[in-house]
DNA sequence: CGCGCGGTTGATCAACCTCAACCCGCGTGG
DNA sequence: CCACGCGGGTTGAGGTTGATCAACCGCGCG
C-alpha cells in the first residue's frame, strides 16, 4: 500500500454492473476524520475504495508500537491484502468518502467480473510495489532521506505540477510511524528543512517545496550539503 | 513478498491447461546459486514461479545501498508487482528450479484462465500482507527483535514442526539487507542469541531453535531478560 | 603457499531515541 | 472574562543503539 495513488476511477462502472445479480457496490459513504473503517482482526466482510479524503493503514505490535504501513487517497482499494480477517486497521485522517464492495463478491470474481478483477489485480500489484519501495526507504535510508522521500511522494500524490502548495494531511506522529522514526525527529528535521530553505510550511498541514531538486538529491542518496546545493541549483 | 511461503502448488495444472492455445508455461528451468533471474529495469516479459530453492528480491538505491524486499521459496510467484519493467532484481541464493509464464498471458487472464488468475490474486495478496508485516518489523523493532522475528519466519517457512534443525540459506549480509541492519550487527546478535542458549548454529547455514518461546516473546515486543526467560520456561 | 570470501570481534562514534520542559491555539466551564 | 486543561507541536540535554572502521579468523581453491 504505502503511498498508493489510485488508478481505479470507476470500479463500479459498466463492466462490473454486467455481473448481474451480484451484491452491488454501495453508494458513496461518509466517514469523518478519526473514525475507523475497520480494525485489525475484524472479519473482512467488505473491501473499500476511497473516493475522496485520506486514510492511514497501520498495524499495532503487542507492545503498543504502531507501524503505519500506508496512506491512501482517492482511488485506492483497501482490504485486499487480507483474507478472512483484516490484517491492518484503517483510520480516516481527513473526512472521507468510500465506496465498498461485499467481500463475497471476490469469490469467483475472475469468472463473474473479469473487468473488475483485472483492475483490482493491477491495483494490488501497484500497492505491493509501493510497499516494497517503502521497505527500501525505511530500511536503508537516514532520517533526512526518509523525510525527503516522504515529502516528494506526498507532493507527487497530490499532483502538484510545479512547486505550489500542497496538503500534508497527517499529523507529525503519523509521519513518524510511517517512516519508522519518533515524532520529535520528524519535527526537528522538518524545521531543519525549513531553516535551510528547502521547504516552506505555510501552516502545520500545508507545505510548499522550495528546492525540490535538493530533496530529490537527498532522497536518492545524495549528500545535499551546501556545496551540492549550489552545484545542483 | 517478504518471506513469502507459497500456496500455488500446481499453477500449470489442469485449470490453466484448459486455456487452450495460450503460450504454455515453461517446463522447470534450472538456475544456479548467485545467478540472476532478472534485474531491476529489465523488461518484464515473463513471470516466474519458484519450484524449489530460494531466491532473494532486492532493490538498489542510487548510492549503492541495497534493500532486500523479500526471500521466496517454493510456490512463490515473482514479478507480478511490476508492470512493464521489473521493479526488483531477483537473485538465486541456492540452486533453484523455476517455471515461467509469458507476461502476455496476464492480459485478459481473468477471462482466459480464471483459475490461474484467482490463484495469482490470492498469492499477491499474501505477498502484500507479508510486505506490510515486514514494514512493521523493520520500522518498529530493535535489532534483536528483528532477528528473532526473522528466525521464526524462516523456521516457519521451512515447516519445522518442533524444534529441529532448519536451513538458513542466505548469507549474513542478505539477512542484514533484509532487516535494515549491518552485517556486523546481525553477526553479533546471532552469536549473542547462541551464547544465551536461545539458538544453536550447527553450521553457518544451519540453525536450531532451542528456546522458541523466548524468541517469540522477543519478536512480539517482550523484554526477554533472564527473569522472563524463567517465567516463560 | 597465498589469496579472496564470508564471517567474527573490538573500539569508537554519531544518529536517533528518551525524557522532560515548554509553546500555542482552542474549547469549556467557572 | 479569565483560568484551566488538552492536544498537537517544538525544543533541549543526555543516553543507547547500532553504524563505522579495522583487525583478524578459517576455509577453499588456484
Coordinates of C-alpha atoms (C1' of nucleotides) in Angstrom, one line a residue:
Chain A
X1 CA 0.0 0.0 0.0
X2 CA 2.2 2.7 1.2
X3 CA 1.6 5.9 -0.5
X4 CA -0.7 4.4 -3.0
X5 CA -2.1 6.7 -5.6
X6 CA -5.2 5.2 -7.1
X7 CA -6.0 4.1 -10.6
X8 CA -9.4 2.7 -10.3
X9 CA -11.7 5.6 -11.0
X10 CA -14.8 3.6 -11.8
X11 CA -14.6 0.4 -10.1
X12 CA -18.3 0.1 -10.0
X13 CA -18.8 1.1 -13.6
X14 CA -20.4 -0.6 -16.6
X15 CA -18.0 -3.6 -16.6
X16 CA -18.9 -4.7 -13.1
X17 CA -22.6 -3.9 -13.4
X18 CA -22.7 -6.5 -16.1
X19 CA -22.1 -9.2 -13.5
X20 CA -25.9 -9.1 -12.9
X21 CA -27.4 -10.3 -9.7
X22 CA -24.4 -9.8 -7.5
X23 CA -24.5 -7.7 -4.4
X24 CA -24.0 -4.2 -5.7
X25 CA -21.3 -1.8 -4.7
X26 CA -22.5 0.6 -2.0
X27 CA -23.1 4.2 -2.9
X28 CA -20.6 6.7 -1.5
X29 CA -20.4 6.5 2.3
X30 CA -19.2 9.3 4.5
X31 CA -16.6 8.8 7.2
X32 CA -15.3 11.6 9.3
X33 CA -11.7 12.2 10.4
X34 CA -10.5 9.9 13.3
X35 CA -13.1 7.3 12.6
X36 CA -12.1 3.8 11.8
X37 CA -13.2 1.9 8.7
X38 CA -12.1 -1.3 10.3
X39 CA -9.7 -2.7 12.8
X40 CA -7.0 -5.3 12.6
X41 CA -8.7 -8.6 13.4
X42 CA -12.2 -7.6 12.2
X43 CA -13.8 -10.0 9.8
X44 CA -13.3 -8.7 6.3
X45 CA -16.8 -8.6 5.0
X46 CA -16.3 -5.7 2.6
X47 CA -13.5 -4.1 0.7
X48 CA -13.4 -0.4 0.2
X49 CA -12.5 2.1 -2.5
X50 CA -11.5 5.6 -1.4
X51 CA -13.4 8.2 -3.3
X52 CA -12.1 11.3 -1.5
X53 CA -10.0 12.2 1.5
X54 CA -7.1 10.3 3.1
X55 CA -6.9 7.3 5.3
X56 CA -4.0 5.6 7.1
X57 CA -3.4 1.8 7.3
X58 CA -1.5 0.6 10.3
X59 CA -0.6 -2.4 12.5
X60 CA -0.2 -2.4 16.2
X61 CA 2.5 -4.6 17.8
X62 CA 1.9 -6.2 21.1
X63 CA 4.0 -3.6 23.0
X64 CA 1.8 -0.8 21.7
X65 CA 4.3 0.3 19.0
X66 CA 2.4 1.1 15.8
X67 CA 3.6 1.0 12.2
X68 CA 1.7 2.9 9.6
X69 CA 2.0 0.7 6.5
X70 CA 0.4 3.2 4.2
X71 CA -1.5 6.3 3.4
X72 CA -4.2 6.1 0.8
X73 CA -6.3 8.6 -1.0
X74 CA -8.7 8.7 -3.9
X75 CA -8.7 5.5 -6.0
X76 CA -7.0 3.2 -3.5
X77 CA -8.5 -0.2 -2.8
X78 CA -8.4 -1.2 0.9
X79 CA -8.6 -4.7 2.3
X80 CA -7.4 -6.9 -0.5
X81 CA -4.3 -7.9 1.4
X82 CA -6.4 -9.7 4.0
X83 CA -8.2 -13.0 3.7
X84 CA -10.8 -13.8 6.4
X85 CA -9.7 -11.1 8.9
X86 CA -8.3 -7.7 8.3
X87 CA -4.6 -7.5 8.9
X88 CA -4.5 -3.8 9.2
X89 CA -6.5 -1.1 11.0
X90 CA -7.8 1.7 8.8
X91 CA -8.4 5.2 10.2
X92 CA -9.6 8.2 8.3
X93 CA -7.2 11.1 8.8
X94 CA -9.5 13.6 7.0
X95 CA -13.2 13.3 6.2
X96 CA -13.5 10.6 3.7
X97 CA -16.0 9.2 1.2
X98 CA -15.6 5.5 0.5
X99 CA -17.5 3.0 -1.6
X100 CA -17.5 -0.6 -0.6
X101 CA -17.9 -4.0 -2.1
X102 CA -19.0 -7.1 -0.3
X103 CA -16.1 -9.5 0.1
X104 CA -18.3 -12.3 -1.1
X105 CA -18.1 -10.8 -4.5
X106 CA -14.4 -11.7 -4.6
X107 CA -15.1 -15.3 -4.8
X108 CA -15.1 -16.3 -8.4
X109 CA -14.7 -12.7 -9.3
X110 CA -12.4 -13.6 -12.2
X111 CA -15.2 -15.5 -13.8
X112 CA -18.0 -13.2 -12.8
X113 CA -16.5 -9.8 -13.3
X114 CA -13.2 -10.1 -15.2
X115 CA -13.0 -6.3 -15.8
X116 CA -13.2 -5.5 -12.1
X117 CA -10.9 -8.4 -11.2
X118 CA -8.2 -7.2 -13.6
X119 CA -8.4 -3.6 -12.2
X120 CA -8.0 -5.0 -8.7
X121 CA -5.1 -7.1 -9.8
X122 CA -3.3 -4.1 -11.2
X123 CA -4.1 -2.0 -8.2
X124 CA -2.8 -4.6 -5.7
X125 CA 0.3 -5.0 -7.8
X126 CA 0.9 -1.3 -7.5
X127 CA 0.3 -1.5 -3.8
X128 CA 2.9 -4.3 -3.5
X129 CA 5.4 -2.3 -5.5
X130 CA 4.8 0.7 -3.3
X131 CA 5.1 -1.4 -0.1
X132 CA 8.5 -2.6 -1.4
X133 CA 9.6 0.9 -2.1
X134 CA 8.7 1.8 1.4
X135 CA 10.7 -1.1 2.7
X136 CA 13.7 0.3 0.9
X137 CA 13.1 3.7 2.4
X138 CA 12.6 2.6 5.9
X139 CA 15.3 0.0 5.8
X140 CA 18.1 1.7 4.0
X141 CA 17.7 5.5 4.5
X142 CA 18.6 8.0 7.2
X143 CA 16.0 10.2 8.9
X144 CA 16.7 13.0 6.5
X145 CA 16.4 10.9 3.4
X146 CA 13.2 9.3 4.7
X147 CA 11.6 12.7 5.2
X148 CA 12.7 13.9 1.8
X149 CA 11.4 10.8 0.1
X150 CA 8.1 11.2 2.0
X151 CA 7.6 14.8 1.1
X152 CA 8.2 14.1 -2.5
X153 CA 5.8 11.2 -2.5
X154 CA 3.0 13.2 -0.9
X155 CA 3.6 16.1 -3.3
X156 CA 3.5 13.7 -6.2
X157 CA 0.3 12.1 -4.9
X158 CA -1.3 15.5 -4.6
X159 CA -0.4 16.0 -8.2
X160 CA 1.5 19.2 -7.6
X161 CA 2.5 20.3 -11.0
X162 CA 5.3 22.7 -10.2
X163 CA 6.2 23.8 -6.7
X164 CA 3.0 25.1 -5.4
X165 CA 1.5 24.4 -2.0
X166 CA 0.0 21.0 -1.2
X167 CA -1.8 19.3 1.6
X168 CA 0.1 17.4 4.3
X169 CA -3.0 16.0 5.9
X170 CA -1.4 13.7 8.5
X171 CA -0.1 14.6 12.0
X172 CA 3.6 14.5 12.8
X173 CA 3.1 11.3 14.7
X174 CA 1.6 9.6 11.7
X175 CA 4.5 10.5 9.5
X176 CA 6.9 9.2 12.2
X177 CA 5.1 5.9 12.5
X178 CA 5.1 5.6 8.7
X179 CA 8.8 6.3 8.4
X180 CA 10.0 4.4 11.4
X181 CA 11.1 7.5 13.4
X182 CA 10.0 9.3 16.5
X183 CA 7.8 12.3 16.1
X184 CA 10.4 14.5 17.7
X185 CA 12.8 13.5 15.0
X186 CA 10.3 14.3 12.3
X187 CA 9.6 17.7 13.9
X188 CA 13.3 18.5 14.2
X189 CA 14.0 17.6 10.6
X190 CA 11.1 19.5 9.3
X191 CA 12.2 22.7 10.9
X192 CA 15.7 22.0 9.8
X193 CA 14.5 21.6 6.2
X194 CA 12.7 24.8 6.6
X195 CA 15.6 26.6 8.1
X196 CA 17.8 25.5 5.1
X197 CA 15.2 27.0 2.8
X198 CA 14.2 23.7 1.2
X199 CA 10.6 23.8 2.2
X200 CA 8.1 26.3 3.5
X201 CA 5.4 25.3 5.9
X202 CA 2.6 27.8 5.4
X203 CA 0.7 26.0 8.2
X204 CA 1.2 22.8 10.1
X205 CA -0.6 20.9 7.4
X206 CA 0.3 22.8 4.3
X207 CA 3.6 22.7 2.6
X208 CA 5.5 24.0 -0.4
X209 CA 8.7 22.6 -1.8
X210 CA 11.1 25.5 -2.5
X211 CA 14.1 23.4 -3.6
X212 CA 12.7 20.2 -5.0
X213 CA 16.0 19.2 -6.6
X214 CA 17.8 19.2 -3.3
X215 CA 15.2 16.9 -1.8
X216 CA 15.4 14.7 -4.8
X217 CA 19.1 14.5 -4.4
X218 CA 18.7 13.6 -0.8
X219 CA 16.1 11.0 -1.4
X220 CA 18.2 9.2 -3.9
X221 CA 21.2 9.1 -1.6
X222 CA 23.0 12.3 -2.2
X223 CA 24.7 14.3 0.4
X224 CA 22.9 17.6 0.0
X225 CA 25.5 19.7 1.8
X226 CA 25.6 23.3 0.9
X227 CA 28.3 22.8 -1.8
X228 CA 26.0 20.4 -3.5
X229 CA 23.1 22.8 -3.1
X230 CA 25.0 25.3 -5.1
X231 CA 26.1 22.8 -7.8
X232 CA 22.7 21.5 -8.4
X233 CA 21.0 24.8 -8.3
Chain B
X1 CA 6.5 -10.5 -0.8
X2 CA 9.0 -10.7 2.0
X3 CA 9.2 -14.1 3.4
X4 CA 6.5 -15.4 1.2
X5 CA 5.6 -19.0 1.6
X6 CA 3.9 -20.3 -1.5
X7 CA 0.5 -21.6 -1.9
X8 CA 0.3 -22.3 -5.6
X9 CA 1.4 -25.8 -5.9
X10 CA 0.1 -26.5 -9.4
X11 CA -0.1 -23.3 -11.2
X12 CA 0.3 -25.0 -14.5
X13 CA -2.2 -27.7 -13.7
X14 CA -5.4 -28.7 -15.3
X15 CA -7.2 -25.5 -14.8
X16 CA -4.7 -23.4 -16.7
X17 CA -4.2 -26.0 -19.4
X18 CA -7.8 -25.6 -20.3
X19 CA -7.0 -22.2 -21.6
X20 CA -6.1 -23.8 -24.8
X21 CA -3.9 -22.1 -27.4
X22 CA -2.2 -19.8 -25.0
X23 CA 1.6 -19.7 -24.7
X24 CA 2.3 -22.6 -22.3
X25 CA 4.1 -22.4 -19.0
X26 CA 7.6 -23.4 -19.5
X27 CA 8.8 -26.7 -18.0
X28 CA 11.0 -26.5 -14.9
X29 CA 14.1 -24.4 -15.6
X30 CA 17.3 -24.7 -13.5
X31 CA 19.1 -21.6 -12.2
X32 CA 22.2 -22.0 -10.1
X33 CA 23.1 -20.0 -6.9
X34 CA 24.2 -16.5 -7.5
X35 CA 22.6 -16.2 -10.9
X36 CA 20.0 -13.6 -11.5
X37 CA 16.6 -14.4 -12.9
X38 CA 16.1 -10.7 -13.7
X39 CA 17.3 -7.3 -12.8
X40 CA 15.6 -4.1 -11.8
X41 CA 14.7 -2.3 -15.0
X42 CA 14.6 -5.3 -17.2
X43 CA 11.5 -5.6 -19.3
X44 CA 9.1 -7.9 -17.7
X45 CA 8.4 -10.4 -20.4
X46 CA 7.8 -13.4 -18.1
X47 CA 6.7 -14.0 -14.5
X48 CA 8.2 -16.9 -12.5
X49 CA 7.0 -19.5 -10.0
X50 CA 9.6 -21.0 -7.7
X51 CA 9.5 -24.8 -7.7
X52 CA 12.5 -25.4 -5.4
X53 CA 15.3 -23.5 -3.8
X54 CA 15.5 -19.9 -2.5
X55 CA 15.7 -16.5 -4.2
X56 CA 16.0 -13.0 -2.9
X57 CA 14.3 -9.9 -4.3
X58 CA 16.0 -6.6 -3.8
X59 CA 16.3 -3.0 -4.9
X60 CA 19.4 -1.0 -5.2
X61 CA 19.4 2.7 -4.2
X62 CA 21.5 5.2 -6.2
X63 CA 24.2 5.3 -3.5
X64 CA 24.7 1.6 -3.7
X65 CA 22.7 0.7 -0.6
X66 CA 20.6 -2.3 -1.2
X67 CA 17.4 -3.4 0.4
X68 CA 16.3 -7.0 0.2
X69 CA 12.5 -6.8 0.0
X70 CA 11.9 -10.5 0.2
X71 CA 13.0 -14.0 0.2
X72 CA 11.0 -16.5 -1.7
X73 CA 10.9 -20.3 -1.9
X74 CA 8.8 -23.0 -3.4
X75 CA 5.4 -21.7 -4.5
X76 CA 6.1 -18.0 -4.7
X77 CA 5.2 -16.0 -7.7
X78 CA 7.8 -13.5 -8.9
X79 CA 7.3 -10.4 -11.0
X80 CA 3.6 -9.6 -10.5
X81 CA 4.4 -6.4 -8.6
X82 CA 5.9 -4.9 -11.8
X83 CA 4.2 -3.6 -14.9
X84 CA 6.3 -3.1 -18.0
X85 CA 9.7 -3.2 -16.2
X86 CA 10.9 -5.2 -13.3
X87 CA 11.0 -3.1 -10.1
X88 CA 13.2 -5.6 -8.3
X89 CA 16.2 -7.7 -9.0
X90 CA 16.0 -11.4 -8.3
X91 CA 18.9 -13.5 -7.5
X92 CA 19.1 -17.2 -6.6
X93 CA 20.6 -17.8 -3.3
X94 CA 20.6 -21.5 -3.7
X95 CA 20.3 -23.6 -6.8
X96 CA 16.7 -23.1 -7.9
X97 CA 14.1 -24.6 -10.3
X98 CA 11.6 -22.1 -11.7
X99 CA 8.7 -22.3 -14.0
X100 CA 7.8 -19.2 -16.0
X101 CA 4.8 -17.8 -17.7
X102 CA 4.9 -15.3 -20.5
X103 CA 3.7 -11.9 -19.3
X104 CA 1.5 -11.6 -22.3
X105 CA -0.6 -14.2 -20.7
X106 CA -1.6 -11.8 -18.0
X107 CA -3.6 -9.7 -20.4
X108 CA -7.1 -10.8 -20.1
X109 CA -6.0 -13.6 -17.8
X110 CA -9.2 -13.2 -15.8
X111 CA -11.3 -14.1 -18.8
X112 CA -9.0 -16.6 -20.3
X113 CA -7.8 -18.5 -17.2
X114 CA -9.9 -17.6 -14.2
X115 CA -8.5 -20.4 -12.1
X116 CA -4.9 -19.3 -12.5
X117 CA -5.9 -15.6 -12.1
X118 CA -7.6 -16.3 -8.8
X119 CA -4.5 -18.2 -7.5
X120 CA -2.3 -15.3 -8.5
X121 CA -4.6 -12.8 -6.9
X122 CA -4.5 -14.7 -3.6
X123 CA -0.8 -15.1 -3.8
X124 CA -0.1 -11.4 -4.5
X125 CA -2.4 -10.5 -1.6
X126 CA -0.4 -12.8 0.6
X127 CA 2.8 -11.1 -0.6
X128 CA 1.3 -7.7 0.1
X129 CA 0.4 -8.8 3.6
X130 CA 3.9 -10.1 4.1
X131 CA 5.5 -6.9 2.9
X132 CA 3.4 -4.9 5.3
X133 CA 4.4 -7.2 8.1
X134 CA 8.0 -6.7 7.2
X135 CA 7.4 -2.9 7.2
X136 CA 6.3 -3.3 10.8
X137 CA 9.4 -5.3 11.6
X138 CA 11.9 -3.0 10.0
X139 CA 10.2 0.2 11.1
X140 CA 9.2 -0.5 14.7
X141 CA 11.5 -3.2 16.1
X142 CA 15.0 -3.2 17.6
X143 CA 17.9 -5.2 16.1
X144 CA 17.2 -8.1 18.5
X145 CA 13.5 -8.2 17.8
X146 CA 14.1 -8.1 14.0
X147 CA 16.4 -11.0 14.2
X148 CA 14.1 -13.0 16.4
X149 CA 11.2 -12.3 14.1
X150 CA 13.3 -13.3 11.1
X151 CA 14.5 -16.6 12.5
X152 CA 10.9 -17.5 13.5
X153 CA 9.7 -16.7 10.0
X154 CA 12.3 -18.8 8.3
X155 CA 11.8 -21.7 10.6
X156 CA 8.1 -21.4 9.9
X157 CA 8.7 -21.3 6.2
X158 CA 10.8 -24.4 6.4
X159 CA 7.9 -26.0 8.1
X160 CA 9.9 -27.0 11.1
X161 CA 7.3 -28.9 13.1
X162 CA 9.1 -28.9 16.5
X163 CA 12.5 -27.5 17.2
X164 CA 14.6 -29.4 14.8
X165 CA 17.3 -28.0 12.6
X166 CA 16.4 -25.9 9.6
X167 CA 18.1 -24.2 6.7
X168 CA 19.3 -20.7 6.8
X169 CA 20.3 -20.4 3.2
X170 CA 21.2 -16.7 2.9
X171 CA 24.4 -15.1 3.9
X172 CA 24.7 -12.7 6.9
X173 CA 24.8 -9.8 4.5
X174 CA 21.5 -10.8 3.0
X175 CA 19.8 -11.0 6.3
X176 CA 21.2 -7.6 7.2
X177 CA 19.9 -6.0 4.0
X178 CA 16.6 -7.6 4.6
X179 CA 16.3 -6.4 8.2
X180 CA 17.7 -2.9 7.6
X181 CA 20.8 -3.7 9.7
X182 CA 24.6 -4.0 9.1
X183 CA 26.0 -7.5 8.7
X184 CA 28.2 -6.9 11.8
X185 CA 25.1 -6.3 13.8
X186 CA 23.5 -9.5 12.6
X187 CA 26.6 -11.4 13.3
X188 CA 26.9 -10.0 16.8
X189 CA 23.3 -10.7 17.7
X190 CA 23.4 -14.2 16.3
X191 CA 26.4 -15.1 18.5
X192 CA 24.6 -13.4 21.4
X193 CA 21.5 -15.4 20.8
X194 CA 23.7 -18.5 20.8
X195 CA 25.6 -17.5 23.9
X196 CA 22.3 -17.1 25.7
X197 CA 21.3 -20.6 24.7
X198 CA 18.3 -19.5 22.5
X199 CA 19.6 -20.9 19.3
X200 CA 22.2 -23.4 18.1
X201 CA 24.1 -22.9 14.9
X202 CA 25.2 -26.3 13.8
X203 CA 26.9 -24.6 10.8
X204 CA 26.8 -21.2 9.3
X205 CA 23.7 -22.0 7.3
X206 CA 22.0 -24.5 9.6
X207 CA 20.2 -23.5 12.7
X208 CA 18.1 -24.9 15.6
X209 CA 15.8 -23.0 17.9
X210 CA 16.4 -24.1 21.4
X211 CA 14.1 -21.6 23.2
X212 CA 11.5 -20.8 20.7
X213 CA 9.2 -19.2 23.3
X214 CA 11.9 -16.7 24.2
X215 CA 12.3 -15.7 20.6
X216 CA 8.5 -15.4 20.3
X217 CA 8.4 -13.2 23.3
X218 CA 11.1 -11.0 21.9
X219 CA 9.5 -10.8 18.4
X220 CA 6.3 -9.6 19.9
X221 CA 7.8 -6.9 21.9
X222 CA 8.7 -8.6 25.2
X223 CA 11.8 -7.9 27.1
X224 CA 13.3 -11.4 27.2
X225 CA 15.6 -10.7 30.1
X226 CA 16.6 -13.6 32.2
X227 CA 13.7 -13.2 34.6
X228 CA 11.3 -13.6 31.8
X229 CA 13.1 -16.5 30.4
X230 CA 12.5 -18.3 33.7
X231 CA 8.9 -17.3 33.9
X232 CA 8.0 -18.4 30.4
X233 CA 10.0 -21.6 30.5
Chain C
dC1 C1' 51.5 -21.0 -0.5
dG2 C1' 48.8 -17.1 -0.9
dC3 C1' 44.7 -15.1 -1.8
dG4 C1' 39.8 -14.0 -1.5
dC5 C1' 35.5 -14.6 0.5
dG6 C1' 32.5 -14.8 4.3
dG7 C1' 32.2 -14.3 9.0
dT8 C1' 33.5 -12.7 13.8
dT9 C1' 35.2 -9.4 17.1
dG10 C1' 36.7 -5.0 19.1
dA11 C1' 36.9 0.2 19.7
dT12 C1' 35.0 4.3 18.7
dC13 C1' 31.4 7.5 17.2
dA14 C1' 27.2 9.6 15.9
dA15 C1' 22.4 9.3 14.7
dC16 C1' 18.5 8.8 16.7
dC17 C1' 15.8 7.9 20.9
dT18 C1' 14.2 9.2 25.5
dC19 C1' 12.5 12.2 28.8
dA20 C1' 11.2 16.5 30.0
dA21 C1' 10.0 21.2 29.6
dC22 C1' 7.7 24.4 27.1
dC23 C1' 4.6 26.8 23.5
dC24 C1' 0.4 27.7 21.2
dG25 C1' -4.5 27.6 19.9
dC26 C1' -8.8 26.1 21.3
dG27 C1' -12.8 24.8 23.8
dT28 C1' -15.0 24.5 28.3
dG29 C1' -16.7 26.0 32.4
dG30 C1' -16.4 28.8 36.4
Chain D
dC1 C1' -13.7 37.4 31.1
dC2 C1' -10.2 34.5 32.5
dA3 C1' -8.4 30.1 34.2
dC4 C1' -7.7 25.7 33.0
dG5 C1' -6.8 21.6 30.6
dC6 C1' -5.8 19.3 26.5
dG7 C1' -4.0 18.0 22.0
dG8 C1' -0.5 18.7 18.9
dG9 C1' 3.9 20.5 18.1
dT10 C1' 8.7 22.2 19.1
dT11 C1' 13.0 22.4 21.6
dG12 C1' 16.8 20.9 24.7
dA13 C1' 20.0 17.7 27.3
dG14 C1' 21.8 13.4 27.8
dG15 C1' 21.9 8.4 26.9
dT16 C1' 21.8 4.0 23.8
dT17 C1' 21.8 1.5 19.9
dG18 C1' 23.6 0.3 16.1
dA19 C1' 26.9 2.1 12.4
dT20 C1' 31.7 2.5 11.1
dC21 C1' 36.3 1.2 10.6
dA22 C1' 39.7 -2.0 11.2
dA23 C1' 41.8 -6.2 12.5
dC24 C1' 41.6 -10.9 12.4
dC25 C1' 40.0 -16.0 11.7
dG26 C1' 39.0 -20.2 8.8
dC27 C1' 38.4 -22.2 4.8
dG28 C1' 38.5 -23.5 -0.1
dC29 C1' 40.9 -23.1 -4.2
dG30 C1' 44.0 -21.9 -7.9

